[in-house]
Amino acid sequence: MDTSTLPKAGLAKAAELAGRAARNPRWQPDAPLPLHNEIFAPATQGVGAGAALAFARQALESGDTRSASAGTGSDAVLLEERSVLWVQDARAINLGGRPYRAGLPENLRHRLVHVAAKTPEDALFAMEEGLRCRDLAAVIGEVAGNPRALDFTASRRLTLTAEKHGIPLLLVRLDAQADLSSARMRWRLASAPSSPPRWNIAAPGRPAWHAELFRARAHPPGEWILRDEPERLAAESVTSPAPAAAPDHGDLVRGSGARSLAAL
Amino acid sequence: MAIWCADLALDRWRHSEGCPRGEGADAAPLALITETAHGPRIDAANPMARKAGATSGMMLADARTLCPAMEVRPSDPAGDLAFLERLALWAMRWGPWSAIDAPDGLLVDVTAVAHLFGGERRLLDDVAARCTARGLAVRAAIAPTAGAAWALAHFAAAGAILSPDDDMQSRLADLPVAALRLDNDVLLVLRRLGLKRLGDLAGIEEGRDRTGSGRDAIQRRFRNRKSPAANPLIRMDQLLGRVPEPLLPVVPVTAPMVQRRLAEPIRHRALLDTVVTDLAADMARTLEAKGEGARRLQLGMWRVDGEVLVRELEMAAATRDPDHMCRLFAERLDDIDAGFGIEMLRLRAAWSQPLGLGQADLEAAAEQHGTSLAACMDRLTTRLGKGAVQRPVPRASHIPERAQGWQPPLEPEPAEQHQLAFHTRPLKLLDRPERISVLYAAPEGYPRRFSWRGQVCEVARVEGPERIAPEWWRERGSARLRDYYRVEDEAGRRYWIYRGGLATDGRGGMPDWYLQGLFA
């Protein structure tokens, strides 16, 4: 077959896609962070926000979001100084409280901008405006439950805005069902026992989370114990006790929810 | 220009009653009264009552002996003042700023304005016509100083104009000394001295031999009267413009301002948007010429029926981007009631800051690079409200919920006292601490098992207590201390809980336990 008649660029892209699918690497903490992520977490724990901050920090430190193309030192410095927008709707504030400055990571305290939106609609508006802003480093959203406003269209809208402007969005869903979404990576998080600290083994240590990646574009699903170490995010793989033993097909809606249509 | 509403209280009363001058209830003798310690006193009397002998300041009982048929109504000085304030805003249609001259006058600066109305004479005609249309009896006068204009409005023939070329002293010589805006006791002194007209006073000032020796004599007589209203010399100098007389305008002056007078009153939103767009473009040009950007914008809309609607806008950073202004105003104009139409619009930058000229942001670049932080904050604040977009800042307190304050996002951070590094604080703090029920407490004092929001936590690890005493300089003496514990349960949930008080502190019964924060 004469391959020279085929469009070269298209061929290369197809080949790259095929190659990626063949490799299909397992997720690593230093893997590039997609621009729209969802984290499902219970509202009675601070894990969602904690993990969102850890992911955002990981992404900003590896600098893979937008300044990768420019790649100069001054850009990294600028990225360090950009603000982070944290949007919460009223129910999320009621359930999980507001960010507390003294408990935030050291390098984030002075550059957090908090938005207390009354309704999920307002929260979505604030997140989208934040993604449009070139002076923000990341947008963190917290929305409780499955509000009607946050449907597939809204989620797709957020993905498109984030990818157009290159600002990562970490959307924390408190006490929510995994419904349809176009997020590029979807995590389900719960807290895990922390590693004992060095000086007082009776005290709680650095945060650890049990994380299940149940939908991602570039990675196969998996489970990890994530540990928020001072410098980086550490992950150790968990082998589920019986991975294929009991796939629960009782809930049919969930089947479509876990599959992201936009990610196909 | 001075405008004197000669009959302000009665005009307001007629307006509220809806009866024209001299008809209905106004056709009979009538007076507006105030209750005083010595009985009711007349504040204002209508023409019929005045003809019968009643004057303002007279006791009602005296007036009743002259005119038994007189009707009375209570007067409303506070309402008059509020009306005067609105009238002063409205009077800014004739000049860039106006001041209230309580109790019943206005001063409008018409320097270099008269030609817009076709001369000073026609300006005064316009004032008279517009005020008459509103049912106000006014007398207006134009003069180079505020004092002279006031004197002419009150004591000269209607529509007096004193141009700067005239000889002020001779034009004003025939006015009574009351035209100097003096207190009553000073007027009494002057009357007893036989000084009735301004000319008399000026004659004494110059002295018999025109050496100015008479001035010293008056100066001695009033040497310890420092306030202008008690010293005829100061008033005289102000009248003639020898000393400046600062006036307090109803709105501050030097703000950049653009306006549009409309040939046809507008009632529809689309037209209003068009005019606002024009105004924003004008404002951008004005600001650019001054090298400034607006922080606060005021859009005033003059309605046909004399009301003024004002919408304000405040921005996080100085800007002069007309599109940005229009977009922000668009949200604020939804609830405008145009009534019978809006005939004039004015946009003022009440607060502006220096803003250097920058390269124009090309449309493609804006599309590619997104909005700036300030623009983003403005959009969020306009839609969500001022209190919704904030930045956490440290405050000087060691009570956890008080140690964090909130302020607008782009303001500089206040000075901070450093937190101690060994204090571990939770990532999120509940708005109010929630009570937990302790099911089983360890002998050391902290709970082994507690339930919160219906879930039971078996405490596996604990650190504490961290004792935080109440702030005695701020709270009541009965406030209890708090013992904070960081706990982690068997599933790894990490919480910040405290016991409010000690069992033995004598400030209430057994202490309760609360959950205040969530760790990551």
mmCIF file of N, CA and C in Angstrom, chain A residues 70-144:
data_model
loop_
_atom_site.group_PDB
_atom_site.id
_atom_site.type_symbol
_atom_site.label_atom_id
_atom_site.label_comp_id
_atom_site.label_asym_id
_atom_site.label_seq_id
_atom_site.Cartn_x
_atom_site.Cartn_y
_atom_site.Cartn_z
ATOM 1 N N ALA A 70 6.296 27.601 27.604
ATOM 2 C CA ALA A 70 7.258 28.692 27.763
ATOM 3 C C ALA A 70 8.499 28.167 28.489
ATOM 4 N N GLY A 71 8.251 27.536 29.644
ATOM 5 C CA GLY A 71 9.316 26.812 30.299
ATOM 6 C C GLY A 71 10.448 27.660 30.848
ATOM 7 N N THR A 72 10.249 28.941 31.054
ATOM 8 C CA THR A 72 11.335 29.750 31.599
ATOM 9 C C THR A 72 11.197 29.843 33.112
ATOM 10 N N GLY A 73 12.270 30.259 33.752
ATOM 11 C CA GLY A 73 12.271 30.339 35.209
ATOM 12 C C GLY A 73 11.298 31.377 35.716
ATOM 13 N N SER A 74 11.222 32.507 35.010
ATOM 14 C CA SER A 74 10.357 33.586 35.490
ATOM 15 C C SER A 74 8.894 33.139 35.474
ATOM 16 N N ASP A 75 8.563 32.290 34.536
ATOM 17 C CA ASP A 75 7.183 31.804 34.477
ATOM 18 C C ASP A 75 6.852 30.965 35.705
ATOM 19 N N ALA A 76 7.825 30.161 36.109
ATOM 20 C CA ALA A 76 7.605 29.329 37.292
ATOM 21 C C ALA A 76 7.401 30.217 38.514
ATOM 22 N N VAL A 77 8.190 31.296 38.578
ATOM 23 C CA VAL A 77 8.048 32.216 39.700
ATOM 24 C C VAL A 77 6.659 32.841 39.674
ATOM 25 N N LEU A 78 6.236 33.233 38.462
ATOM 26 C CA LEU A 78 4.909 33.832 38.331
ATOM 27 C C LEU A 78 3.836 32.859 38.791
ATOM 28 N N LEU A 79 4.014 31.601 38.414
ATOM 29 C CA LEU A 79 3.037 30.582 38.763
ATOM 30 C C LEU A 79 2.954 30.451 40.279
ATOM 31 N N GLU A 80 4.136 30.612 40.920
ATOM 32 C CA GLU A 80 4.171 30.552 42.379
ATOM 33 C C GLU A 80 3.326 31.651 43.000
ATOM 34 N N GLU A 81 3.265 32.799 42.323
ATOM 35 C CA GLU A 81 2.605 33.947 42.928
ATOM 36 C C GLU A 81 1.139 34.065 42.539
ATOM 37 N N ARG A 82 0.692 33.243 41.606
ATOM 38 C CA ARG A 82 -0.696 33.377 41.179
ATOM 39 C C ARG A 82 -1.654 32.910 42.259
ATOM 40 N N SER A 83 -2.834 33.473 42.246
ATOM 41 C CA SER A 83 -3.815 33.115 43.262
ATOM 42 C C SER A 83 -4.492 31.792 42.922
ATOM 43 N N VAL A 84 -5.067 31.212 43.935
ATOM 44 C CA VAL A 84 -5.869 30.006 43.760
ATOM 45 C C VAL A 84 -7.299 30.357 44.161
ATOM 46 N N LEU A 85 -8.235 30.024 43.306
ATOM 47 C CA LEU A 85 -9.633 30.340 43.587
ATOM 48 C C LEU A 85 -10.305 29.115 44.192
ATOM 49 N N TRP A 86 -10.963 29.309 45.306
ATOM 50 C CA TRP A 86 -11.645 28.198 45.985
ATOM 51 C C TRP A 86 -13.119 28.563 46.056
ATOM 52 N N VAL A 87 -13.941 27.846 45.320
ATOM 53 C CA VAL A 87 -15.369 28.146 45.221
ATOM 54 C C VAL A 87 -16.143 27.104 46.016
ATOM 55 N N GLN A 88 -17.049 27.560 46.876
ATOM 56 C CA GLN A 88 -17.906 26.625 47.604
ATOM 57 C C GLN A 88 -19.347 27.070 47.458
ATOM 58 N N ASP A 89 -20.271 26.142 47.365
ATOM 59 C CA ASP A 89 -21.668 26.562 47.433
ATOM 60 C C ASP A 89 -22.134 26.472 48.887
ATOM 61 N N ALA A 90 -23.320 27.049 49.135
ATOM 62 C CA ALA A 90 -23.747 27.226 50.527
ATOM 63 C C ALA A 90 -23.850 25.887 51.256
ATOM 64 N N ARG A 91 -24.312 24.854 50.542
ATOM 65 C CA ARG A 91 -24.478 23.566 51.219
ATOM 66 C C ARG A 91 -23.129 22.968 51.568
ATOM 67 N N ALA A 92 -22.169 23.148 50.680
ATOM 68 C CA ALA A 92 -20.838 22.625 50.974
ATOM 69 C C ALA A 92 -20.247 23.324 52.191
ATOM 70 N N ILE A 93 -20.521 24.628 52.323
ATOM 71 C CA ILE A 93 -20.014 25.363 53.488
ATOM 72 C C ILE A 93 -20.677 24.841 54.752
ATOM 73 N N ASN A 94 -21.980 24.620 54.676
ATOM 74 C CA ASN A 94 -22.691 24.103 55.844
ATOM 75 C C ASN A 94 -22.165 22.751 56.270
ATOM 76 N N LEU A 95 -21.918 21.882 55.286
ATOM 77 C CA LEU A 95 -21.521 20.519 55.611
ATOM 78 C C LEU A 95 -20.066 20.451 56.027
ATOM 79 N N GLY A 96 -19.205 21.120 55.310
ATOM 80 C CA GLY A 96 -17.782 20.884 55.507
ATOM 81 C C GLY A 96 -16.999 22.065 56.030
ATOM 82 N N GLY A 97 -17.646 23.211 56.208
ATOM 83 C CA GLY A 97 -16.909 24.360 56.718
ATOM 84 C C GLY A 97 -16.137 25.098 55.645
ATOM 85 N N ARG A 98 -15.518 26.193 56.087
ATOM 86 C CA ARG A 98 -14.748 27.038 55.172
ATOM 87 C C ARG A 98 -13.263 26.751 55.316
ATOM 88 N N PRO A 99 -12.474 27.113 54.302
ATOM 89 C CA PRO A 99 -11.025 26.961 54.451
ATOM 90 C C PRO A 99 -10.504 27.784 55.616
ATOM 91 N N TYR A 100 -9.515 27.226 56.311
ATOM 92 C CA TYR A 100 -8.958 27.903 57.477
ATOM 93 C C TYR A 100 -7.500 28.209 57.161
ATOM 94 N N ARG A 101 -7.187 29.476 57.204
ATOM 95 C CA ARG A 101 -5.900 29.925 56.701
ATOM 96 C C ARG A 101 -4.723 29.243 57.387
ATOM 97 N N ALA A 102 -4.825 29.118 58.711
ATOM 98 C CA ALA A 102 -3.683 28.576 59.435
ATOM 99 C C ALA A 102 -3.462 27.097 59.122
ATOM 100 N N GLY A 103 -4.468 26.420 58.557
ATOM 101 C CA GLY A 103 -4.294 25.019 58.248
ATOM 102 C C GLY A 103 -3.921 24.760 56.799
ATOM 103 N N LEU A 104 -3.878 25.828 55.982
ATOM 104 C CA LEU A 104 -3.555 25.652 54.572
ATOM 105 C C LEU A 104 -2.058 25.415 54.400
ATOM 106 N N PRO A 105 -1.653 24.844 53.276
ATOM 107 C CA PRO A 105 -0.217 24.718 53.013
ATOM 108 C C PRO A 105 0.448 26.095 53.036
ATOM 109 N N GLU A 106 1.689 26.096 53.490
ATOM 110 C CA GLU A 106 2.401 27.348 53.756
ATOM 111 C C GLU A 106 2.412 28.278 52.537
ATOM 112 N N ASN A 107 2.675 27.713 51.357
ATOM 113 C CA ASN A 107 2.861 28.590 50.196
ATOM 114 C C ASN A 107 1.543 29.001 49.556
ATOM 115 N N LEU A 108 0.437 28.626 50.157
ATOM 116 C CA LEU A 108 -0.867 28.933 49.561
ATOM 117 C C LEU A 108 -1.625 29.957 50.378
ATOM 118 N N ARG A 109 -1.165 30.171 51.631
ATOM 119 C CA ARG A 109 -1.978 30.966 52.550
ATOM 120 C C ARG A 109 -2.269 32.354 52.031
ATOM 121 N N HIS A 110 -1.255 32.994 51.457
ATOM 122 C CA HIS A 110 -1.410 34.403 51.096
ATOM 123 C C HIS A 110 -2.074 34.577 49.750
ATOM 124 N N ARG A 111 -2.321 33.501 49.026
ATOM 125 C CA ARG A 111 -2.857 33.716 47.685
ATOM 126 C C ARG A 111 -4.144 32.945 47.417
ATOM 127 N N LEU A 112 -4.894 32.722 48.462
ATOM 128 C CA LEU A 112 -6.174 32.040 48.274
ATOM 129 C C LEU A 112 -7.294 33.067 48.171
ATOM 130 N N VAL A 113 -8.126 32.914 47.183
ATOM 131 C CA VAL A 113 -9.320 33.747 47.079
ATOM 132 C C VAL A 113 -10.523 32.826 47.225
ATOM 133 N N HIS A 114 -11.382 33.144 48.168
ATOM 134 C CA HIS A 114 -12.488 32.244 48.486
ATOM 135 C C HIS A 114 -13.791 32.836 47.964
ATOM 136 N N VAL A 115 -14.602 32.011 47.328
ATOM 137 C CA VAL A 115 -15.902 32.465 46.842
ATOM 138 C C VAL A 115 -16.973 31.651 47.539
ATOM 139 N N ALA A 116 -17.852 32.316 48.279
ATOM 140 C CA ALA A 116 -18.976 31.634 48.915
ATOM 141 C C ALA A 116 -20.205 31.873 48.052
ATOM 142 N N ALA A 117 -20.519 30.912 47.198
ATOM 143 C CA ALA A 117 -21.670 31.065 46.309
ATOM 144 C C ALA A 117 -22.908 30.538 47.009
ATOM 145 N N LYS A 118 -24.043 31.178 46.760
ATOM 146 C CA LYS A 118 -25.271 30.751 47.440
ATOM 147 C C LYS A 118 -25.814 29.476 46.826
ATOM 148 N N THR A 119 -25.837 29.415 45.512
ATOM 149 C CA THR A 119 -26.450 28.272 44.838
ATOM 150 C C THR A 119 -25.403 27.556 43.993
ATOM 151 N N PRO A 120 -25.677 26.309 43.616
ATOM 152 C CA PRO A 120 -24.743 25.618 42.712
ATOM 153 C C PRO A 120 -24.571 26.361 41.386
ATOM 154 N N GLU A 121 -25.644 27.033 40.910
ATOM 155 C CA GLU A 121 -25.510 27.788 39.662
ATOM 156 C C GLU A 121 -24.442 28.855 39.802
ATOM 157 N N ASP A 122 -24.511 29.577 40.933
ATOM 158 C CA ASP A 122 -23.520 30.627 41.155
ATOM 159 C C ASP A 122 -22.117 30.035 41.261
ATOM 160 N N ALA A 123 -22.031 28.864 41.908
ATOM 161 C CA ALA A 123 -20.713 28.237 42.045
ATOM 162 C C ALA A 123 -20.155 27.871 40.683
ATOM 163 N N LEU A 124 -21.030 27.347 39.797
ATOM 164 C CA LEU A 124 -20.569 26.992 38.451
ATOM 165 C C LEU A 124 -20.113 28.230 37.702
ATOM 166 N N PHE A 125 -20.893 29.316 37.852
ATOM 167 C CA PHE A 125 -20.514 30.573 37.202
ATOM 168 C C PHE A 125 -19.145 31.037 37.691
ATOM 169 N N ALA A 126 -18.950 30.964 39.019
ATOM 170 C CA ALA A 126 -17.681 31.446 39.586
ATOM 171 C C ALA A 126 -16.520 30.582 39.101
ATOM 172 N N MET A 127 -16.758 29.263 39.026
ATOM 173 C CA MET A 127 -15.672 28.392 38.558
ATOM 174 C C MET A 127 -15.317 28.710 37.113
ATOM 175 N N GLU A 128 -16.357 28.950 36.305
ATOM 176 C CA GLU A 128 -16.069 29.207 34.896
ATOM 177 C C GLU A 128 -15.337 30.519 34.726
ATOM 178 N N GLU A 129 -15.778 31.550 35.470
ATOM 179 C CA GLU A 129 -15.074 32.832 35.392
ATOM 180 C C GLU A 129 -13.628 32.672 35.844
ATOM 181 N N GLY A 130 -13.428 31.837 36.887
ATOM 182 C CA GLY A 130 -12.076 31.619 37.377
ATOM 183 C C GLY A 130 -11.202 30.934 36.329
ATOM 184 N N LEU A 131 -11.787 29.988 35.602
ATOM 185 C CA LEU A 131 -11.009 29.293 34.580
ATOM 186 C C LEU A 131 -10.645 30.226 33.444
ATOM 187 N N ARG A 132 -11.467 31.266 33.244
ATOM 188 C CA ARG A 132 -11.171 32.206 32.161
ATOM 189 C C ARG A 132 -10.066 33.172 32.530
ATOM 190 N N CYS A 133 -9.716 33.209 33.800
ATOM 191 C CA CYS A 133 -8.811 34.272 34.267
ATOM 192 C C CYS A 133 -7.376 33.800 34.116
ATOM 193 N N ARG A 134 -6.543 34.611 33.487
ATOM 194 C CA ARG A 134 -5.182 34.180 33.215
ATOM 195 C C ARG A 134 -4.293 34.295 34.440
ATOM 196 N N ASP A 135 -4.743 35.010 35.475
ATOM 197 C CA ASP A 135 -3.881 35.238 36.637
ATOM 198 C C ASP A 135 -4.133 34.245 37.761
ATOM 199 N N LEU A 136 -4.847 33.162 37.497
ATOM 200 C CA LEU A 136 -5.078 32.171 38.540
ATOM 201 C C LEU A 136 -4.228 30.939 38.249
ATOM 202 N N ALA A 137 -3.783 30.288 39.328
ATOM 203 C CA ALA A 137 -2.973 29.090 39.149
ATOM 204 C C ALA A 137 -3.856 27.855 39.049
ATOM 205 N N ALA A 138 -4.928 27.821 39.817
ATOM 206 C CA ALA A 138 -5.821 26.665 39.789
ATOM 207 C C ALA A 138 -7.170 27.084 40.361
ATOM 208 N N VAL A 139 -8.184 26.321 40.016
ATOM 209 C CA VAL A 139 -9.512 26.573 40.567
ATOM 210 C C VAL A 139 -9.950 25.315 41.297
ATOM 211 N N ILE A 140 -10.375 25.485 42.550
ATOM 212 C CA ILE A 140 -10.880 24.363 43.326
ATOM 213 C C ILE A 140 -12.355 24.623 43.591
ATOM 214 N N GLY A 141 -13.207 23.669 43.285
ATOM 215 C CA GLY A 141 -14.632 23.854 43.515
ATOM 216 C C GLY A 141 -15.125 22.815 44.502
ATOM 217 N N GLU A 142 -16.081 23.208 45.321
ATOM 218 C CA GLU A 142 -16.703 22.236 46.211
ATOM 219 C C GLU A 142 -18.208 22.362 46.047
ATOM 220 N N VAL A 143 -18.835 21.327 45.567
ATOM 221 C CA VAL A 143 -20.284 21.339 45.384
ATOM 222 C C VAL A 143 -20.837 20.122 46.094
ATOM 223 N N ALA A 144 -21.874 20.338 46.898
ATOM 224 C CA ALA A 144 -22.427 19.235 47.670
ATOM 225 C C ALA A 144 -23.557 18.575 46.891
#
